[in-house]
Amino acid sequence: MINRRQWLQSAAGSAALAGLAGCATPSLLSPATPSTGTGDLGVVVERADGKLAIVNTSRPRVLAEVAGLGDLSHASVVFSRDGASAFVFGRDGALSRVDLLQQRITGRVLQAGNSIGGAISQDGRLVAAQNYQPGGIKVFDAHTLALVADIPAADADGKPSRVVGLADLPGHRFIYSLFDAGEIWIADLADPKSPQLTKFRDVGKQPYDALVTPDGRHYIAGLFGEDGLALIDLWEAQPRARRILAGYGRGEAPLPVFKMPHLRGWAVAGRRAYLPAIGRHEVLVVDTESWTEVGRIPVAGQPVFVMARPDGRQVWVNFAVPDYHRVQVIDTPTQRVVRTLEPGAAVLHLEFTPRGEAVWISSRDANRVSVVATDSFETLAQLPLASPSGIFFTSRAGRVGL
Amino acid sequence: MINRRQWLQSAAGSAALAGLAGCATPSLLSPATPSTGTGDLGVVVERADGKLAIVNTSRPRVLAEVAGLGDLSHASVVFSRDGASAFVFGRDGALSRVDLLQQRITGRVLQAGNSIGGAISQDGRLVAAQNYQPGGIKVFDAHTLALVADIPAADADGKPSRVVGLADLPGHRFIYSLFDAGEIWIADLADPKSPQLTKFRDVGKQPYDALVTPDGRHYIAGLFGEDGLALIDLWEAQPRARRILAGYGRGEAPLPVFKMPHLRGWAVAGRRAYLPAIGRHEVLVVDTESWTEVGRIPVAGQPVFVMARPDGRQVWVNFAVPDYHRVQVIDTPTQRVVRTLEPGAAVLHLEFTPRGEAVWISSRDANRVSVVATDSFETLAQLPLASPSGIFFTSRAGRVGL
């Protein structure tokens, strides 16, 4: 803090110190070895072995492997607020807490029969798991893993529903979609003992996945049972669900769909969202104010993950069979593909380092993770890992909706 | 990863597991105490005592104080990539590395006679300090603190210049402004032994501070010697400096200017930037595509810091004398002030927690830092600290331009 007078005085006064300044840099203290923090750590899911590899992104390497995590097909991970613990949601309904520093499991709860993801609250105190069977969500204390709330998902007729698209919202809130009921619910756990539910009915047939935009403002659910998507602007005084992108084209896809795209992979860069077209060799470009399509970018296959580099300058895309050995890079200012990479067969996931200088790419059938520089596209490292799938870095702990 | 067939099978097949699921949550492993990471740590500058307080934001508290940091007036801080070390740039030209876990200084270099800030490279390997005296920038190895490059700042006539507005850019680049020369330079240290310089001449009279937008695309320098600001779109094929906001009004301020606003405090929320008007009781609203003014919001005094909550839903403002006991909150969708707080005399800085559930506010003359919930505006904690000024959290390590 400095006002104009002080500013000029200090600038002038500094001349007096010229002598002292010189150009040498005398060390007043010989540097001691600094501690290592958790800001540059992450995990890679080794799905075939039920293992999690703990990795460091500053000098790309595998620090350890943690086994005994059960069925990790389609596993997802969120991080504790301090970045020291990974909460792993297994397909078998297990919630496991893996300590990145102790390099072991520090807690494990079989919380459902069939599960497919979870979220952690804004303040890091609550971890929520979404369940297919018995449906609904369960909320746990992040520190003790004690059950805090069990919230069934039943439609107006009391019929239980599978839950998908769970994400955190500001406050002690979680938002999620009911596949069977065609509804979107918000659970507010400000008072964990009596969660307050807000229900959006008739949002569309069979929402199958969803995402929250990086600013936490929009919740978007893909519809399995009809064309288009459901959108809720959470900043509206009276939020409501409406349909967007009726031409999104799940139903009338001109090509067979080899893999449903992951909505969580949607990229928002600047004023545009980049979406995987379903069944088409295209990435859709959507305006994030009108939520209408403003362009399509031809790509090498059916896109699965479409992910923005943290600065939004690039969007990276992987593909479904038979093109899943490729990764393409879209330059957002020109809206063109500027690079095609072949990092190894069966590219399943991508994760950018916190400031985006590199991207980690998992190639399941090549049994390796490639670390690629996002400016030169040079391969900086290749890490041998067994059937790697999801990659998650601790920087997610500081972001909304991840 | 799952295709439509698998998806339906798994959803159906999960019914078989219904029995196993039940509603109990048997613990397969009694939870062990998790480690603590560095993702929820930060520092508060205690300027009067040359101390740094190390704080935790999960349960707001002061963990330790580290002394011996010299002149910390106008001090600024950047963090190592792993979040374990804070690099402190003192007004006296000292660069100190403080270890947040060892809670002590692990390196200190007197690198100039008069300094006012620095930056850390995208990959975390280079730390750069900007200097008034002798001018120019010096670049250090973040691990050893050895001098890597000494880059004088001399204009076309060889006259040395004070350097301000230093920020990191993607790649091994730093961008900064030459106050005396009226130039903006980019130093590329891909090869630290021979830095490549790109110089923008005649950007305007006396650039006094600058910022990089959160997406790393735009560099904006405030002009002390004339109205308006200098803008460079770094994504252009041939970046060039141009003037914007000629009516910004430093020169013709209708009120005396009690404190020059901090550009680094500028908020970018959604498609708009919120700027402190100089000398006026207003916050300017600027469109980030055309970089033209689209509105003004009346506030309680001359704004100093205008900062967006991470999700952009709110913008928080503090003020110059005589209104520096107040903080106001702007709701961005409605563009209106929704709250006025009085957290204590001489509010010098604000810092949001990584996901924005709380904001920390330093009140120098009240000798305390207040922690305020951004939804209810309730004061969650008050931490007694001596003359607190700048507040910096480790989540900055994962962001561009901070």
CSV table of N, CA and C in Angstrom, one decimal, chain B residues 214-287:
chain,number,residue,atom,x,y,z
B,214,PRO,N,-6.5,-13.4,-15.3
B,214,PRO,CA,-6.4,-14.8,-14.7
B,214,PRO,C,-6.1,-15.9,-15.8
B,215,ASP,N,-6.5,-15.6,-17.1
B,215,ASP,CA,-6.3,-16.5,-18.1
B,215,ASP,C,-4.9,-16.3,-18.8
B,216,GLY,N,-4.2,-15.4,-18.3
B,216,GLY,CA,-2.8,-15.1,-18.8
B,216,GLY,C,-2.8,-14.5,-20.2
B,217,ARG,N,-4.0,-14.1,-20.7
B,217,ARG,CA,-4.0,-13.5,-22.1
B,217,ARG,C,-3.7,-12.1,-22.2
B,218,HIS,N,-4.2,-11.2,-21.2
B,218,HIS,CA,-4.0,-9.8,-21.3
B,218,HIS,C,-3.0,-9.3,-20.2
B,219,TYR,N,-2.1,-8.4,-20.6
B,219,TYR,CA,-1.3,-7.7,-19.7
B,219,TYR,C,-1.7,-6.2,-19.7
B,220,ILE,N,-2.0,-5.6,-18.6
B,220,ILE,CA,-2.5,-4.3,-18.5
B,220,ILE,C,-1.7,-3.5,-17.5
B,221,ALA,N,-1.2,-2.3,-18.0
B,221,ALA,CA,-0.3,-1.5,-17.2
B,221,ALA,C,-1.0,-0.1,-17.0
B,222,GLY,N,-1.1,0.3,-15.7
B,222,GLY,CA,-1.6,1.6,-15.4
B,222,GLY,C,-0.6,2.7,-15.7
B,223,LEU,N,-1.0,3.8,-16.2
B,223,LEU,CA,0.0,4.9,-16.6
B,223,LEU,C,-0.1,6.0,-15.6
B,224,PHE,N,1.1,6.3,-15.0
B,224,PHE,CA,1.1,7.4,-14.0
B,224,PHE,C,1.2,8.8,-14.6
B,225,GLY,N,1.8,8.8,-15.8
B,225,GLY,CA,2.1,10.1,-16.5
B,225,GLY,C,1.1,10.5,-17.4
B,226,GLU,N,0.0,9.7,-17.6
B,226,GLU,CA,-1.0,10.2,-18.5
B,226,GLU,C,-2.3,9.4,-18.2
B,227,ASP,N,-3.4,9.8,-18.8
B,227,ASP,CA,-4.7,9.1,-18.6
B,227,ASP,C,-4.6,7.7,-19.3
B,228,GLY,N,-5.5,6.8,-18.8
B,228,GLY,CA,-5.6,5.6,-19.6
B,228,GLY,C,-4.6,4.5,-19.1
B,229,LEU,N,-4.7,3.4,-19.8
B,229,LEU,CA,-3.8,2.3,-19.5
B,229,LEU,C,-3.3,1.7,-20.8
B,230,ALA,N,-2.2,0.9,-20.6
B,230,ALA,CA,-1.7,0.2,-21.8
B,230,ALA,C,-2.1,-1.3,-21.7
B,231,LEU,N,-2.6,-1.9,-22.9
B,231,LEU,CA,-3.0,-3.2,-22.9
B,231,LEU,C,-2.3,-4.0,-24.0
B,232,ILE,N,-1.8,-5.2,-23.7
B,232,ILE,CA,-1.3,-6.1,-24.7
B,232,ILE,C,-2.1,-7.4,-24.7
B,233,ASP,N,-2.6,-7.8,-25.8
B,233,ASP,CA,-3.2,-9.1,-26.0
B,233,ASP,C,-2.1,-10.1,-26.4
B,234,LEU,N,-1.7,-10.9,-25.4
B,234,LEU,CA,-0.6,-11.8,-25.6
B,234,LEU,C,-0.9,-13.0,-26.5
B,235,TRP,N,-2.2,-13.2,-26.8
B,235,TRP,CA,-2.6,-14.3,-27.7
B,235,TRP,C,-2.5,-13.9,-29.2
B,236,GLU,N,-2.4,-12.6,-29.5
B,236,GLU,CA,-2.3,-12.2,-30.9
B,236,GLU,C,-1.0,-12.7,-31.5
B,237,ALA,N,-1.1,-12.9,-32.8
B,237,ALA,CA,0.1,-13.5,-33.6
B,237,ALA,C,1.2,-12.5,-33.4
B,238,GLN,N,0.9,-11.2,-33.5
B,238,GLN,CA,1.9,-10.2,-33.3
B,238,GLN,C,1.5,-9.2,-32.2
B,239,PRO,N,1.7,-9.6,-31.0
B,239,PRO,CA,1.2,-8.7,-29.9
B,239,PRO,C,1.7,-7.3,-30.0
B,240,ARG,N,0.9,-6.4,-29.6
B,240,ARG,CA,1.3,-5.0,-29.7
B,240,ARG,C,0.6,-4.3,-28.5
B,241,ALA,N,1.2,-3.2,-28.0
B,241,ALA,CA,0.6,-2.4,-26.9
B,241,ALA,C,-0.3,-1.3,-27.5
B,242,ARG,N,-1.5,-1.2,-26.9
B,242,ARG,CA,-2.4,-0.2,-27.3
B,242,ARG,C,-3.0,0.5,-26.0
B,243,ARG,N,-3.5,1.7,-26.2
B,243,ARG,CA,-4.1,2.4,-25.0
B,243,ARG,C,-5.6,2.0,-24.9
B,244,ILE,N,-6.0,1.9,-23.7
B,244,ILE,CA,-7.5,1.7,-23.4
B,244,ILE,C,-7.9,2.6,-22.3
B,245,LEU,N,-9.2,2.8,-22.2
B,245,LEU,CA,-9.8,3.6,-21.1
B,245,LEU,C,-9.1,5.0,-20.9
B,246,ALA,N,-9.1,5.7,-22.0
B,246,ALA,CA,-8.4,7.1,-21.9
B,246,ALA,C,-9.1,7.9,-20.8
B,247,GLY,N,-10.4,7.6,-20.5
B,247,GLY,CA,-11.1,8.4,-19.5
B,247,GLY,C,-10.9,7.9,-18.1
B,248,TYR,N,-10.0,7.0,-17.9
B,248,TYR,CA,-9.7,6.3,-16.6
B,248,TYR,C,-9.5,7.4,-15.6
B,249,GLY,N,-8.9,8.5,-16.0
B,249,GLY,CA,-9.0,9.7,-15.2
B,249,GLY,C,-8.0,9.9,-14.1
B,250,ARG,N,-6.8,9.4,-14.2
B,250,ARG,CA,-5.8,9.6,-13.1
B,250,ARG,C,-5.5,11.1,-13.0
B,251,GLY,N,-5.3,11.7,-14.2
B,251,GLY,CA,-4.9,13.1,-14.2
B,251,GLY,C,-6.0,14.1,-13.7
B,252,GLU,N,-7.2,13.9,-14.2
B,252,GLU,CA,-8.2,14.9,-13.9
B,252,GLU,C,-9.2,14.4,-12.8
B,253,ALA,N,-8.6,13.6,-11.9
B,253,ALA,CA,-9.4,13.1,-10.8
B,253,ALA,C,-10.1,14.3,-10.1
B,254,PRO,N,-11.4,14.3,-9.9
B,254,PRO,CA,-12.1,15.4,-9.3
B,254,PRO,C,-11.8,15.5,-7.8
B,255,LEU,N,-11.3,14.4,-7.2
B,255,LEU,CA,-11.0,14.4,-5.8
B,255,LEU,C,-9.5,14.2,-5.7
B,256,PRO,N,-8.9,14.6,-4.5
B,256,PRO,CA,-7.5,14.3,-4.3
B,256,PRO,C,-7.3,12.8,-4.2
B,257,VAL,N,-6.2,12.3,-4.7
B,257,VAL,CA,-6.0,10.9,-4.6
B,257,VAL,C,-5.2,10.5,-3.4
B,258,PHE,N,-5.8,9.8,-2.5
B,258,PHE,CA,-5.2,9.5,-1.2
B,258,PHE,C,-4.3,8.2,-1.3
B,259,LYS,N,-4.6,7.4,-2.3
B,259,LYS,CA,-3.7,6.2,-2.5
B,259,LYS,C,-3.9,5.7,-3.9
B,260,MET,N,-2.8,5.4,-4.5
B,260,MET,CA,-2.9,4.8,-5.9
B,260,MET,C,-3.5,3.4,-5.8
B,261,PRO,N,-4.5,3.1,-6.5
B,261,PRO,CA,-5.1,1.7,-6.5
B,261,PRO,C,-4.1,0.7,-6.9
B,262,HIS,N,-4.3,-0.5,-6.4
B,262,HIS,CA,-3.4,-1.6,-6.8
B,262,HIS,C,-4.0,-2.3,-8.0
B,263,LEU,N,-3.3,-2.3,-9.1
B,263,LEU,CA,-3.8,-3.0,-10.3
B,263,LEU,C,-3.9,-4.5,-10.0
B,264,ARG,N,-3.0,-5.0,-9.3
B,264,ARG,CA,-3.0,-6.5,-9.0
B,264,ARG,C,-4.3,-6.9,-8.4
B,265,GLY,N,-4.9,-5.9,-7.8
B,265,GLY,CA,-6.2,-6.3,-7.2
B,265,GLY,C,-7.4,-6.3,-8.1
B,266,TRP,N,-7.2,-5.9,-9.4
B,266,TRP,CA,-8.3,-5.9,-10.3
B,266,TRP,C,-9.0,-7.2,-10.3
B,267,ALA,N,-10.3,-7.2,-10.4
B,267,ALA,CA,-11.1,-8.4,-10.4
B,267,ALA,C,-11.6,-8.6,-11.9
B,268,VAL,N,-11.5,-9.9,-12.3
B,268,VAL,CA,-12.1,-10.3,-13.6
B,268,VAL,C,-13.1,-11.3,-13.2
B,269,ALA,N,-14.4,-11.0,-13.4
B,269,ALA,CA,-15.5,-12.0,-13.1
B,269,ALA,C,-16.3,-12.2,-14.3
B,270,GLY,N,-16.4,-13.4,-14.8
B,270,GLY,CA,-17.1,-13.7,-16.0
B,270,GLY,C,-16.6,-12.8,-17.2
B,271,ARG,N,-17.4,-12.1,-17.9
B,271,ARG,CA,-17.0,-11.3,-19.0
B,271,ARG,C,-16.6,-9.9,-18.7
B,272,ARG,N,-16.5,-9.6,-17.4
B,272,ARG,CA,-16.3,-8.2,-17.0
B,272,ARG,C,-15.1,-8.1,-16.0
B,273,ALA,N,-14.4,-7.0,-16.2
B,273,ALA,CA,-13.4,-6.6,-15.2
B,273,ALA,C,-13.9,-5.5,-14.4
B,274,TYR,N,-13.6,-5.5,-13.1
B,274,TYR,CA,-14.0,-4.5,-12.1
B,274,TYR,C,-12.7,-3.7,-11.7
B,275,LEU,N,-12.7,-2.4,-12.0
B,275,LEU,CA,-11.5,-1.6,-11.7
B,275,LEU,C,-11.7,-0.6,-10.7
B,276,PRO,N,-10.7,-0.3,-9.8
B,276,PRO,CA,-10.8,0.9,-8.9
B,276,PRO,C,-10.7,2.2,-9.7
B,277,ALA,N,-11.7,3.0,-9.7
B,277,ALA,CA,-11.6,4.3,-10.3
B,277,ALA,C,-10.6,5.1,-9.5
B,278,ILE,N,-9.7,5.9,-10.1
B,278,ILE,CA,-8.7,6.6,-9.4
B,278,ILE,C,-9.3,8.0,-8.9
B,279,GLY,N,-9.3,8.1,-7.6
B,279,GLY,CA,-9.8,9.4,-7.0
B,279,GLY,C,-11.3,9.5,-6.9
B,280,ARG,N,-12.0,8.6,-7.5
B,280,ARG,CA,-13.5,8.7,-7.5
B,280,ARG,C,-14.0,7.6,-6.6
B,281,HIS,N,-15.2,7.8,-6.1
B,281,HIS,CA,-15.9,6.8,-5.2
B,281,HIS,C,-16.7,5.9,-6.1
B,282,GLU,N,-16.0,5.2,-7.0
B,282,GLU,CA,-16.6,4.4,-8.0
B,282,GLU,C,-15.7,3.1,-8.3
B,283,VAL,N,-16.4,2.1,-8.7
B,283,VAL,CA,-15.8,0.9,-9.3
B,283,VAL,C,-16.2,0.9,-10.8
B,284,LEU,N,-15.2,0.9,-11.7
B,284,LEU,CA,-15.5,0.8,-13.1
B,284,LEU,C,-15.7,-0.6,-13.6
B,285,VAL,N,-16.7,-0.8,-14.4
B,285,VAL,CA,-17.0,-2.1,-15.0
B,285,VAL,C,-16.6,-2.0,-16.5
B,286,VAL,N,-15.7,-3.0,-16.9
B,286,VAL,CA,-15.2,-3.0,-18.2
B,286,VAL,C,-15.4,-4.3,-18.9
B,287,ASP,N,-15.8,-4.2,-20.2
B,287,ASP,CA,-16.0,-5.4,-21.0
B,287,ASP,C,-14.6,-6.0,-21.3
